[in-house]
CSV table of C-alpha atoms and ligand atoms in Angstrom, one decimal:
chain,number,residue,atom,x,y,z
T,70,UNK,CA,0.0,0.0,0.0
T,71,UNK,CA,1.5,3.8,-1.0
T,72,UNK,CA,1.9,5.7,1.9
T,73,UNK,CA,-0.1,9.3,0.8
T,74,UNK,CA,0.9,12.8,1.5
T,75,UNK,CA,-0.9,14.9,0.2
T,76,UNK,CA,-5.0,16.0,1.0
T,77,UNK,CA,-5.9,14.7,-2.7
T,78,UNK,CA,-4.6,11.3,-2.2
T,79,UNK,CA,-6.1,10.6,1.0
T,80,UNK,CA,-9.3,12.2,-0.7
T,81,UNK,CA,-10.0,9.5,-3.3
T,82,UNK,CA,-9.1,7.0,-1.4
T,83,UNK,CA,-11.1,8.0,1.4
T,84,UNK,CA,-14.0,7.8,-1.1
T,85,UNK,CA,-13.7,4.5,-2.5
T,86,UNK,CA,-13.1,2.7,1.1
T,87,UNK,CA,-15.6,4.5,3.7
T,88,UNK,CA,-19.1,5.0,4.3
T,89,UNK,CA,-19.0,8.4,6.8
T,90,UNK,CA,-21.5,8.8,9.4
T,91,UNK,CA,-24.7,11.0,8.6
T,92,UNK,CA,-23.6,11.5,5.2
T,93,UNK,CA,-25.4,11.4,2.1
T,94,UNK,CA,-22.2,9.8,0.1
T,95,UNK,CA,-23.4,11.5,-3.1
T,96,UNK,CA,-22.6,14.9,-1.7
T,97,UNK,CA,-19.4,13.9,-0.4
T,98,UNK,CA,-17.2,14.9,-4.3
T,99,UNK,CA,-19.4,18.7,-3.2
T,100,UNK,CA,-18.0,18.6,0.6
T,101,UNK,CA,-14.7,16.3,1.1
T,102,UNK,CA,-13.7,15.2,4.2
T,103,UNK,CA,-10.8,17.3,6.1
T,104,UNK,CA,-8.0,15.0,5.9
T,105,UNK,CA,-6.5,15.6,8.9
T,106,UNK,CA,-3.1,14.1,9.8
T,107,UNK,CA,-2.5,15.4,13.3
T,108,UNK,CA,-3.8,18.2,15.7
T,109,UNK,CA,-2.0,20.4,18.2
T,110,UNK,CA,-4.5,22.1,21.1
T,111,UNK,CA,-7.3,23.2,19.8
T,112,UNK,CA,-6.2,22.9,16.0
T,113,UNK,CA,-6.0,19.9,13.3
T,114,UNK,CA,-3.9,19.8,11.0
T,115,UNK,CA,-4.6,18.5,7.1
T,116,UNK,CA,-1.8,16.2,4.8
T,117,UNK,CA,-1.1,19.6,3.5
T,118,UNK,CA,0.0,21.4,6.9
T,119,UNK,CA,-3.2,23.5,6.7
T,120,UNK,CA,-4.3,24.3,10.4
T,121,UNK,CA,-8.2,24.3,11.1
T,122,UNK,CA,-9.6,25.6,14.6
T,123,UNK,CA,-12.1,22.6,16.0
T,124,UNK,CA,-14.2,25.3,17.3
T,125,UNK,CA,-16.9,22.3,17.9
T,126,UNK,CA,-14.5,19.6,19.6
T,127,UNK,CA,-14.6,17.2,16.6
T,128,UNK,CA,-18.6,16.3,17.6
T,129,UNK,CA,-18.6,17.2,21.1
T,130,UNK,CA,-16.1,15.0,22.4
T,131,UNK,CA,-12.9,16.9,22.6
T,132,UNK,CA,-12.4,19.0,25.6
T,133,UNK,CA,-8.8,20.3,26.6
T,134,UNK,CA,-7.6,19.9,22.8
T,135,UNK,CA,-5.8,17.3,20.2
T,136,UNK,CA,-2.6,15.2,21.8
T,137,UNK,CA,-2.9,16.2,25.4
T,138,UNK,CA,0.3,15.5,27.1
T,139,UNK,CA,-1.2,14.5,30.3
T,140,UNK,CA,-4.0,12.0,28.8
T,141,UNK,CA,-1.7,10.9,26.2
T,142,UNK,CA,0.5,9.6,29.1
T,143,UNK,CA,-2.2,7.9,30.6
T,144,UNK,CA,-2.9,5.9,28.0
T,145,UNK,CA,1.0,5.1,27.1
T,146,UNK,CA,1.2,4.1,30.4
T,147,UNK,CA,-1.8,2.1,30.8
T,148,UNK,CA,-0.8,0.5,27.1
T,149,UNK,CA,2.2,-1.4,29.4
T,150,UNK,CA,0.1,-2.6,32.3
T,151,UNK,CA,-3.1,-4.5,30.2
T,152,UNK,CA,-4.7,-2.6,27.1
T,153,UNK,CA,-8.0,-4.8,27.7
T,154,UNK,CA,-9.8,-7.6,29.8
T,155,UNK,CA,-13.4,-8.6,29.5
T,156,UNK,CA,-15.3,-7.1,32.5
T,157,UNK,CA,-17.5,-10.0,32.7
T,158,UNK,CA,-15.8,-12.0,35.3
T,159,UNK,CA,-12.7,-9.4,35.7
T,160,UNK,CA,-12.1,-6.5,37.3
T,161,UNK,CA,-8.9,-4.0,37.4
T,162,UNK,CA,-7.9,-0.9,39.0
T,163,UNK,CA,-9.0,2.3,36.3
T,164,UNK,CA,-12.7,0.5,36.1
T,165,UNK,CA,-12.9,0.7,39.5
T,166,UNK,CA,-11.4,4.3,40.3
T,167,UNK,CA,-13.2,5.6,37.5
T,168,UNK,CA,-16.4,4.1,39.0
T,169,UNK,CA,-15.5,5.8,42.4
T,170,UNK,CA,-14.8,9.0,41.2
T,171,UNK,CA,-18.0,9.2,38.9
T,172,UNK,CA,-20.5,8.0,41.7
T,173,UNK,CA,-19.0,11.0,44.3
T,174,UNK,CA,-19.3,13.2,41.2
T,175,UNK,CA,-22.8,12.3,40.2
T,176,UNK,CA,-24.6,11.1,44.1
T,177,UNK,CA,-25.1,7.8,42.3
T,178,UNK,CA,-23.7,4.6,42.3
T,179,UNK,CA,-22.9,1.4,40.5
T,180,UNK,CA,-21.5,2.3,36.7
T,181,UNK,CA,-22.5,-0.1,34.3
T,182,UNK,CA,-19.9,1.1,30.9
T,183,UNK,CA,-20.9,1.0,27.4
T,184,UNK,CA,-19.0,2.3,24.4
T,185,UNK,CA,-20.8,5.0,23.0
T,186,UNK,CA,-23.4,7.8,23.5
T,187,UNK,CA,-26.3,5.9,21.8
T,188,UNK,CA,-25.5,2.6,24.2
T,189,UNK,CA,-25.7,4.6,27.2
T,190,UNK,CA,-29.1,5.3,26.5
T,191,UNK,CA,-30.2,1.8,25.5
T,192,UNK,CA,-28.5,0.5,29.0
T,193,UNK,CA,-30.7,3.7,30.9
T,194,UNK,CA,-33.7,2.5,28.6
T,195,UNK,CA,-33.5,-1.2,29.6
T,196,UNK,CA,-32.6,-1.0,33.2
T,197,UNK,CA,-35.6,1.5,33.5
T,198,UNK,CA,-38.0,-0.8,32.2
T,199,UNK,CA,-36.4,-4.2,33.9
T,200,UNK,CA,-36.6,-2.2,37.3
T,201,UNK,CA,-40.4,-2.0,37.3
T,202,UNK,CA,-40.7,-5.3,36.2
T,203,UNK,CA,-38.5,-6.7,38.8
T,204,UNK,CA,-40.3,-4.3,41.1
T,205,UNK,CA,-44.1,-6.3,39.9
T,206,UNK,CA,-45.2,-3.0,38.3
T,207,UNK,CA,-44.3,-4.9,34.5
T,208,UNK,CA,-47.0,-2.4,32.7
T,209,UNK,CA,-44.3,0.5,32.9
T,210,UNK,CA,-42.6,-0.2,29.6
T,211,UNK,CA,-43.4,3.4,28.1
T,212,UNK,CA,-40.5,6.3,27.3
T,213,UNK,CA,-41.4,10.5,27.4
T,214,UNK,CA,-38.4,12.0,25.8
T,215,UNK,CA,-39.0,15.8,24.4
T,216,UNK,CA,-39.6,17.5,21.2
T,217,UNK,CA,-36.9,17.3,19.1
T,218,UNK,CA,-34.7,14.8,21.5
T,219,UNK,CA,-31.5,13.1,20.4
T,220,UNK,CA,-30.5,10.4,22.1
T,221,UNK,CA,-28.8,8.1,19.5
T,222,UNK,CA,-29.2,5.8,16.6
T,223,UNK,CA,-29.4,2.8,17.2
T,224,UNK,CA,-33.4,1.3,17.6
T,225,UNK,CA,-34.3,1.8,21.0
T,226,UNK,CA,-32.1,5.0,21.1
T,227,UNK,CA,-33.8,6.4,17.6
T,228,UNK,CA,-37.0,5.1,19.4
T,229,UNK,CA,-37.2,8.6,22.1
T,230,UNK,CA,-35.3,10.4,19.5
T,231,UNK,CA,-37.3,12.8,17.7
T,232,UNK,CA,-35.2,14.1,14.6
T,233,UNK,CA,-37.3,13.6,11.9
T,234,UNK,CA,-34.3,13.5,9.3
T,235,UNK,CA,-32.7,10.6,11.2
T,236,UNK,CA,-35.6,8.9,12.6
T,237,UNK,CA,-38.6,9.0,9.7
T,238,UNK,CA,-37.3,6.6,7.8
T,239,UNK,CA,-36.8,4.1,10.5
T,240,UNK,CA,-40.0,4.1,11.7
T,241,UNK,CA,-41.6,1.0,11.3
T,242,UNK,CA,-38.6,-0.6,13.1
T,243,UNK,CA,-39.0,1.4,16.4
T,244,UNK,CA,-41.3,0.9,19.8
T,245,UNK,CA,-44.0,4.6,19.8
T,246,UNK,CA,-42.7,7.2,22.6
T,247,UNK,CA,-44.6,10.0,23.6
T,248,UNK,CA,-42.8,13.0,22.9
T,249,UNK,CA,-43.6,16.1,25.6
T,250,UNK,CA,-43.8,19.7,24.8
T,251,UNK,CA,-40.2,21.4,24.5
T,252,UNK,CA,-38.7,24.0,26.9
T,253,UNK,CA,-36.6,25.5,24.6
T,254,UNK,CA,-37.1,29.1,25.6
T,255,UNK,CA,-37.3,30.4,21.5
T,256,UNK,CA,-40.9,29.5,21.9
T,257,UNK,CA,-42.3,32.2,24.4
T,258,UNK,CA,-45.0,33.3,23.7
T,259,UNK,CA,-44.7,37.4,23.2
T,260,UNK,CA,-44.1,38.9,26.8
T,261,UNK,CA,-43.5,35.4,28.7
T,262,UNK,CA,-40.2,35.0,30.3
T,263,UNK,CA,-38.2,31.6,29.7
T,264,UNK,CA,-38.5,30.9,33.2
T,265,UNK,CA,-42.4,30.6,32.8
T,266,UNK,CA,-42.7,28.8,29.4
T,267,UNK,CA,-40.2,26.3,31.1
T,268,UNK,CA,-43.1,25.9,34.0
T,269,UNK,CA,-45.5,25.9,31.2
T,270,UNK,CA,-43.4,23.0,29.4
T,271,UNK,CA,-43.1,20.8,33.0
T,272,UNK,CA,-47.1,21.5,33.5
T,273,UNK,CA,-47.5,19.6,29.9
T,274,UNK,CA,-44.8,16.5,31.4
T,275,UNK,CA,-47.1,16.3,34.3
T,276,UNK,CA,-50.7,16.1,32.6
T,277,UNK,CA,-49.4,13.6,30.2
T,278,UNK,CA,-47.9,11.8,33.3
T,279,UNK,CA,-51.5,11.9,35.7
T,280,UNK,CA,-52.9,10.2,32.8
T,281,UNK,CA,-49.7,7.7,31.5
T,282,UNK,CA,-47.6,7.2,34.5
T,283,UNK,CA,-49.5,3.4,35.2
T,284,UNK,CA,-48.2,2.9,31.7
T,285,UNK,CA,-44.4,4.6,31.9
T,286,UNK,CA,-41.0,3.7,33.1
T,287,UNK,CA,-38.7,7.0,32.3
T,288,UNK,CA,-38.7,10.2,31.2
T,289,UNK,CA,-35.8,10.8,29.4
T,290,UNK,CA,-34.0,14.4,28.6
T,291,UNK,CA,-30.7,16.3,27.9
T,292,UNK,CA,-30.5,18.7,30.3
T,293,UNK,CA,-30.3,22.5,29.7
T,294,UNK,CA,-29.4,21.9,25.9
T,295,UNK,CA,-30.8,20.2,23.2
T,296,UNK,CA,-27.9,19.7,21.1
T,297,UNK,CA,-29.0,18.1,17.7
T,298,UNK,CA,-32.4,20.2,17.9
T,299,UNK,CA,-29.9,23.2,17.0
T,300,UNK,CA,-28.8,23.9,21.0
T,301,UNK,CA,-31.6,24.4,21.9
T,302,UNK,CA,-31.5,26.1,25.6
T,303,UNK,CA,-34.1,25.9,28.6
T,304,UNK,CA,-34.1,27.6,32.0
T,305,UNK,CA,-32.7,25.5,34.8
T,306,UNK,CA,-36.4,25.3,36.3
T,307,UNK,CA,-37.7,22.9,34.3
T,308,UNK,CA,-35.8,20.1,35.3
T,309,UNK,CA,-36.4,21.0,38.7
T,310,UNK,CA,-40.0,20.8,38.4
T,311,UNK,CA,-39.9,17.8,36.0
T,312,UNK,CA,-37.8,15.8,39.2
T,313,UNK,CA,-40.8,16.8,41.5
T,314,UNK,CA,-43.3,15.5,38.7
T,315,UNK,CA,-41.9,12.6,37.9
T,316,UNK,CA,-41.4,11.9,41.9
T,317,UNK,CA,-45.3,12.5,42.4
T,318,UNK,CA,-46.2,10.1,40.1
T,319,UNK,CA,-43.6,7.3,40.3
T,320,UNK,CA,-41.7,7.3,36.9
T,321,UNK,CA,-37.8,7.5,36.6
T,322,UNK,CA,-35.8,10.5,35.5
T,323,UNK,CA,-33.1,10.1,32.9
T,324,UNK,CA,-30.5,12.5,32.7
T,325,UNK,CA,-28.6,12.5,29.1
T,326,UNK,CA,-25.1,14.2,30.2
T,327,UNK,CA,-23.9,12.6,27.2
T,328,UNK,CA,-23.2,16.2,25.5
T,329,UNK,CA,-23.7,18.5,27.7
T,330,UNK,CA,-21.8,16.5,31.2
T,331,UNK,CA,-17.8,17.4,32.1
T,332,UNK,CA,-17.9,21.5,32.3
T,333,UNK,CA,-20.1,21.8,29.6
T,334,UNK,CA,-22.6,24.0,30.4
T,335,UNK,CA,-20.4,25.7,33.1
T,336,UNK,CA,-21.3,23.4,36.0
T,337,UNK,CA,-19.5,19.7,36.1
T,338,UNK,CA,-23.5,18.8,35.4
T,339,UNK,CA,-25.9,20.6,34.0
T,340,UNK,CA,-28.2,18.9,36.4
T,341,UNK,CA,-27.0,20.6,39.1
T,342,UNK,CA,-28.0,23.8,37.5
T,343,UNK,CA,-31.2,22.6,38.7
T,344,UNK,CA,-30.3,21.2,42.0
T,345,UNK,CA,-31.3,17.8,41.2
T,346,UNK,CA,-30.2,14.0,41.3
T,347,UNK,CA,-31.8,11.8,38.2
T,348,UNK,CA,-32.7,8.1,38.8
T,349,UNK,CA,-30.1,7.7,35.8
T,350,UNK,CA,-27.1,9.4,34.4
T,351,UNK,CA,-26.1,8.9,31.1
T,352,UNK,CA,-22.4,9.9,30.4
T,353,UNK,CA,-20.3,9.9,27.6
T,354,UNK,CA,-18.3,12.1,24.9
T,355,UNK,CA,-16.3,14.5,26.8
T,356,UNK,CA,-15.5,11.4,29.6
T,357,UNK,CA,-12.2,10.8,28.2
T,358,UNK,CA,-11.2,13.9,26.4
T,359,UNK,CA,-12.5,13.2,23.3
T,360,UNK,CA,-9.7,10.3,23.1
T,361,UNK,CA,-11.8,6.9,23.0
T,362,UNK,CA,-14.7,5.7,22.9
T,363,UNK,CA,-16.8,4.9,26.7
T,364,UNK,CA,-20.0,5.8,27.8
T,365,UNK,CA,-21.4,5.1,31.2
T,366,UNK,CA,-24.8,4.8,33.2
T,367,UNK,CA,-25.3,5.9,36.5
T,368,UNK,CA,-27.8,5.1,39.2
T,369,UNK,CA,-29.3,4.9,42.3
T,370,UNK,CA,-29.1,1.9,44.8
T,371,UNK,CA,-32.4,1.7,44.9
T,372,UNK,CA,-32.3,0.6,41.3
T,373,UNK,CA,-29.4,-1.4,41.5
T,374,UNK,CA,-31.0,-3.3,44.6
T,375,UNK,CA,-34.1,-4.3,42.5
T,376,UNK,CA,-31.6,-6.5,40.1
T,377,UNK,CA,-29.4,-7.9,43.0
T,378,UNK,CA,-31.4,-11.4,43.7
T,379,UNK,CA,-30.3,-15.0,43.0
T,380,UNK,CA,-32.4,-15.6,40.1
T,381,UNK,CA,-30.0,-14.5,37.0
T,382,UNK,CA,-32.6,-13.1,35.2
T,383,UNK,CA,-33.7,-10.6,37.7
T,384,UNK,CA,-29.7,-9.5,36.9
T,385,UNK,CA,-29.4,-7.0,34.4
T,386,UNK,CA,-27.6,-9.5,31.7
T,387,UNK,CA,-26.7,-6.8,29.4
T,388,UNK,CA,-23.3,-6.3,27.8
T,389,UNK,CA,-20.5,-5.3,25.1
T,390,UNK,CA,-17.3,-6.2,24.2
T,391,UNK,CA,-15.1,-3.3,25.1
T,392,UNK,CA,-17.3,-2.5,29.0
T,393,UNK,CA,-15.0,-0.7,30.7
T,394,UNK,CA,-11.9,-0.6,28.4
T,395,UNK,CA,-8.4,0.3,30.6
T,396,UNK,CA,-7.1,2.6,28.2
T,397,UNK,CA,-10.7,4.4,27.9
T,398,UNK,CA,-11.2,3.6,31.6
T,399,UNK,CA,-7.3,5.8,32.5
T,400,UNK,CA,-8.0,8.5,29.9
T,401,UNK,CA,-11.3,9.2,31.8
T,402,UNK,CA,-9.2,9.5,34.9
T,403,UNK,CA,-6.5,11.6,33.1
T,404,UNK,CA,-9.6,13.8,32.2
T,405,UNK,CA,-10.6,13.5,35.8
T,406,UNK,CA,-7.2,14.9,36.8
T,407,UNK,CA,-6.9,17.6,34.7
T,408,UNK,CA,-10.5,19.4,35.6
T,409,UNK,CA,-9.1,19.3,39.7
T,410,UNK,CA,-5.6,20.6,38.4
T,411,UNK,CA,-6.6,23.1,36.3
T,412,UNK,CA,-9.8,24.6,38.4
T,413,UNK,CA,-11.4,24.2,34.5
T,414,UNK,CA,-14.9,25.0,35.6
T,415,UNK,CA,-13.3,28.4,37.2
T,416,UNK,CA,-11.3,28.8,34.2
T,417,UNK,CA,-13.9,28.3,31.8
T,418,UNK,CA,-16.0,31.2,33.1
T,419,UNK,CA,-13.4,33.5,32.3
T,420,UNK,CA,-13.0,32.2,28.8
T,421,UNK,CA,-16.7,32.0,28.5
T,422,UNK,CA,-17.0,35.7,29.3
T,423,UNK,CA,-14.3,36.6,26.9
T,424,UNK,CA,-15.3,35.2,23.5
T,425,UNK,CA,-19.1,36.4,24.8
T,426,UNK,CA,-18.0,40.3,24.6
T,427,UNK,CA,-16.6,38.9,21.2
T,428,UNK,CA,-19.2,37.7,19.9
T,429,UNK,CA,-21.2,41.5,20.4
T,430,UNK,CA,-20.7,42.6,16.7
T,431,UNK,CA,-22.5,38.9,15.7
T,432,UNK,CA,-25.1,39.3,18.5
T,433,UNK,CA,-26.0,42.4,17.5
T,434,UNK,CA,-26.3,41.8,13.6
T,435,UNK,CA,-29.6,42.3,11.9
T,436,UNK,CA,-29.4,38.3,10.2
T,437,UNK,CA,-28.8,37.0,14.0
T,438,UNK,CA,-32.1,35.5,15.8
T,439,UNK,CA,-31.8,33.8,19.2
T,440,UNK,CA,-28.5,34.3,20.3
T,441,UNK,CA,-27.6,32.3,23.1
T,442,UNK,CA,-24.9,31.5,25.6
T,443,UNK,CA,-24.5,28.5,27.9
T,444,UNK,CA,-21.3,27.6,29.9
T,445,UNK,CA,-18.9,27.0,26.6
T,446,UNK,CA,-21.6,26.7,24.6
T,447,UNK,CA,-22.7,29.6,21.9
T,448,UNK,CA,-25.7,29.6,19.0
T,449,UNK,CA,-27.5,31.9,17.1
T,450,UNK,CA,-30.1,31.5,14.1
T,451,UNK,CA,-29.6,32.9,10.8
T,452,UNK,CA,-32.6,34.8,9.2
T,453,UNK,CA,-33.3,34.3,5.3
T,454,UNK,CA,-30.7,31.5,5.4
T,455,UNK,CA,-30.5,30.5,1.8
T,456,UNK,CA,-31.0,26.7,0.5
T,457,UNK,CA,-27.7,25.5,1.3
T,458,UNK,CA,-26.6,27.8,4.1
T,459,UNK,CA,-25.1,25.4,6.4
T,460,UNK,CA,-22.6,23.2,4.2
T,461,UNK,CA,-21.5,26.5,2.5
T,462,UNK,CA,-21.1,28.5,5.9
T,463,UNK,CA,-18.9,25.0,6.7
T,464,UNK,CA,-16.8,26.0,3.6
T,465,UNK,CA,-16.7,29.3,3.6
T,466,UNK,CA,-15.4,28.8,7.5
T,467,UNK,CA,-13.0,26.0,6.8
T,468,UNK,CA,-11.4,28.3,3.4
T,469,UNK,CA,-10.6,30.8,6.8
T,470,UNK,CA,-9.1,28.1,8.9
T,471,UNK,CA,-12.4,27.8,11.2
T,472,UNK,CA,-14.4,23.9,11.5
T,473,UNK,CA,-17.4,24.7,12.3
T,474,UNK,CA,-21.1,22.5,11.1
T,475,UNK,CA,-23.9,24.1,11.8
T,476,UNK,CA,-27.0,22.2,12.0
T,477,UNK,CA,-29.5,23.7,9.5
T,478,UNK,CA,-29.5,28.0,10.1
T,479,UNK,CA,-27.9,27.7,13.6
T,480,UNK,CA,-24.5,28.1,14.2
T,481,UNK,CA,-23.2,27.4,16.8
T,482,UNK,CA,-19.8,26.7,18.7
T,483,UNK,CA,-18.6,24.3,21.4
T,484,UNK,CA,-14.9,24.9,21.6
T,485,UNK,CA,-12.5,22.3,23.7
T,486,UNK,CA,-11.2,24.3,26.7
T,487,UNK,CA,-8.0,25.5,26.1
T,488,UNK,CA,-8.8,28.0,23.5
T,489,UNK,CA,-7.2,31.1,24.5
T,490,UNK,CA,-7.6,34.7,23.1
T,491,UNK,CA,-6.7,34.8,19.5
T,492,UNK,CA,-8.5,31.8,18.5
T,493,UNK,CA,-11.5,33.5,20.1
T,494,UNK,CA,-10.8,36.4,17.7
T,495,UNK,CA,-10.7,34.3,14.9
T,496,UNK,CA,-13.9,32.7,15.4
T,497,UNK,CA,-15.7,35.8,16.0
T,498,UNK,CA,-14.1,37.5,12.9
T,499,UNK,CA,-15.1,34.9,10.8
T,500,UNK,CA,-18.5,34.2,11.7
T,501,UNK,CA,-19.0,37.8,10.9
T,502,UNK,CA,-17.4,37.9,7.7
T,503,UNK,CA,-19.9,35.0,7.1
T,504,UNK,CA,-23.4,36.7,8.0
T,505,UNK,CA,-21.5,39.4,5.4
T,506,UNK,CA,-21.1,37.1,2.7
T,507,UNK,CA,-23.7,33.8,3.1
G,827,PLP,C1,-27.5,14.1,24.0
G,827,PLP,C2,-27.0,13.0,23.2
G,827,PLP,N1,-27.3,11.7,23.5
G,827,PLP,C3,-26.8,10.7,22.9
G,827,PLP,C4,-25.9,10.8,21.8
G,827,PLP,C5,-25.4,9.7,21.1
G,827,PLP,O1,-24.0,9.5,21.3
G,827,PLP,P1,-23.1,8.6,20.3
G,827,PLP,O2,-23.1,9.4,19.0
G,827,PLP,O3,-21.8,8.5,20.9
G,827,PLP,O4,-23.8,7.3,20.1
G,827,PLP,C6,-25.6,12.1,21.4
G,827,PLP,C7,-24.7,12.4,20.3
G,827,PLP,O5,-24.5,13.5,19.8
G,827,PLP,C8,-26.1,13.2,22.1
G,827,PLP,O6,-25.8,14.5,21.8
């Protein structure tokens, strides 16, 4: 096989041998691929030494940059102890510090691992629905998830998903969820604050619940921000009074951390934004840096006392492969680390406040709708965004060294947690010159 150097080569052959991930393949000779051969901080770099800001942490994931010395010597080190053992009947020393740290993180307990986002949720989904039936309530098998939820891809994931792009087509395949009215504060009404439409979203949860909760294990959201739905932000209270209403009618709270968990949305949790513990937490992206792949689900020892019993299939028999991978498992920890040693959340609030002021000249221009800030996450909508506008806003950004993908007219950024000043400036000056030119 020739060893390529250059963007081209890795180009066609990138398109003769892959299959990428929410991509309609046909567009793909329109919009290549970044072929990206290393990255430094908060930058990648392509065959052709061309340096891209990952203003949106490479989908999420990334948070204090490319080739972190700290968590890459976590892993090297971990590499010459045991790279991997099956959980199932094994145990070793990061699963089990990782599981530590994460219950006094979170208030709960017990981590069962997965591999990604979407298997997170299928392991909250399940153990939901085996609790009640180990608890002789076996009628609770129905999910509430929000308007315009993600929560994955995969069938029961897609099932409380409610992306029409990703799920429509799927649909005879998946189990009906009921989808409850969204909080997403763009929807006031004229004169109502976001703090009341959230109430006015939670009083919608709880009459669908006085009527459904015989009938439903979990209600499942991301808390504070909607990611796929365009970030999609709602006020704190919300939460808080969907805890008490799922509480006075018996039905489990899911908390998806998966995006917004690890400093996110300026707290370690968005949940405790609200002040509230979830039956479940559901964590993964940002849990190792962005490095490899681990998702976890946390919950409460009630729950986990409901499987403990000596008939095996009371047990939760659920598994994969790679549960609790060592290398993921240390890189978490490495992650860990570095939020104690560097007082991130702290930090982030300054760096928050800086690209905020700017970001004026963008909040204030007569295309932007919506603009909105949470934690180290920004957004705005685009008005009269033309057919088109968010693969060419991706081009026109990448052509000035910025990756960004907004998701239809929303822009939006999530930058890993080192950027510093300049890269700030480049991010606003762009996304200017783009509302100037799209
Ligand atoms: C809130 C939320 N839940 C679940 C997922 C699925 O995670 P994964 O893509 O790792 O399966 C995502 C991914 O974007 C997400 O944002």
């Amino acid at each position: 096989m020739n060893a390529c150097t250059s963007n081209t080569a890795w180009l066609d052959r990138t398109q003769a041998a892959l299959w990428h991930p929410c991509t309609q393949m046909k567009q793909l000779a329109a919009t290549p691929p970044l072929p990206i051969e290393r990255g430094e901080g908060p930058w990648l770099i392509d065959y052709d030494g061309r340096r891209y800001l990952d203003a949106i942490s490479s989908w999420w994931v990334n948070l204090f940059g490319h080739a972190e010395p700290r968590i890459n010597a976590a892993i090297v080190d971990q590499l010459g102890k045991i790279e991997h053992v099956m959980l199932a009947g094994c145990t070793h020393a990061p699963v089990v510090e990782l599981s530590e740290r994460l219950a006094w993180l979170t208030g709960l307990g017990h981590a069962f691992y997965g591999s990604d986002g979407a298997a997170a949720t299928e392991i909250a989904l399940k153990m939901s629905f085996h609790y009640w039936r180990n608890s002789g309530q076996p009628a609770k098998t129905g999910f509430v998830s929000l308007q315009h939820a993600y929560h994955g891809e995969t069938l029961g994931a897609l099932s409380v998903t409610d992306v029409a792009l990703f799920k429509a087509t799927y649909a005879p395949l998946l189990r009906p969820s009921h989808q409850a009215m969204s909080p997403d504060w763009r929807l006031v009404e004229p004169g109502e604050s976001a703090e009341a439409y959230a109430l006015r979203a939670a009083a919608d949860l709880d009459g669908y619940l006085a009527a459904h909760a015989d009938t439903t294990a979990a209600v499942i959201v991301e808390p504070l921000v909607q990611g796929a739905a365009g970030m999609a932000m709602h006020h704190p209270v919300y939460l808080t009074t969907a805890r008490e209403v799922c509480d006075r009618h018996g039905v489990h709270l899911i908390a998806d951390e998966i995006a917004v968990g690890f400093g996110r949305t300026g707290t370690f949790f968005a949940c405790e934004q609200a002040d509230i513990r979830p039956d479940f937490i559901c964590l993964s992206k940002g849990i190792t840096g962005g490095y490899l792949p681990l998702s976890a689900v946390l919950t409460t020892d009630q729950v986990y006392a409901a499987f403990y019993h000596d008939d095996s299939a009371q047990g939760f028999l659920h598994s994969h492969s790679y549960t609790g991978n060592p290398l993921a498992c240390r890189a978490a920890l490495a992650v860990l680390d570095i939020f104690e040693q560097d007082s991130v959340i702290e930090a982030n609030r300054v760096r928050a406040e800086h690209l905020t002021s700017l970001l004026a000249e963008v909040r204030s221009h007569p295309r932007v709708r919506h603009f909105r800030q949470t934690g180290m996450i920004w957004a705005f909508d685009v008005a009269d965004a033309p057919p088109g506008f968010g693969r060419n806003c991706h081009r026109l950004a990448l052509a000035q060294g910025l990756f960004i993908r907004p998701i239809g007219s929303t822009v939006y950024f999530m930058p890993p947690y080192v950027i510093e000043a300049p890269e700030m400036r480049l991010m606003a000056d762009v996304t200017l010159n783009i509302l100037q030119t799209l």
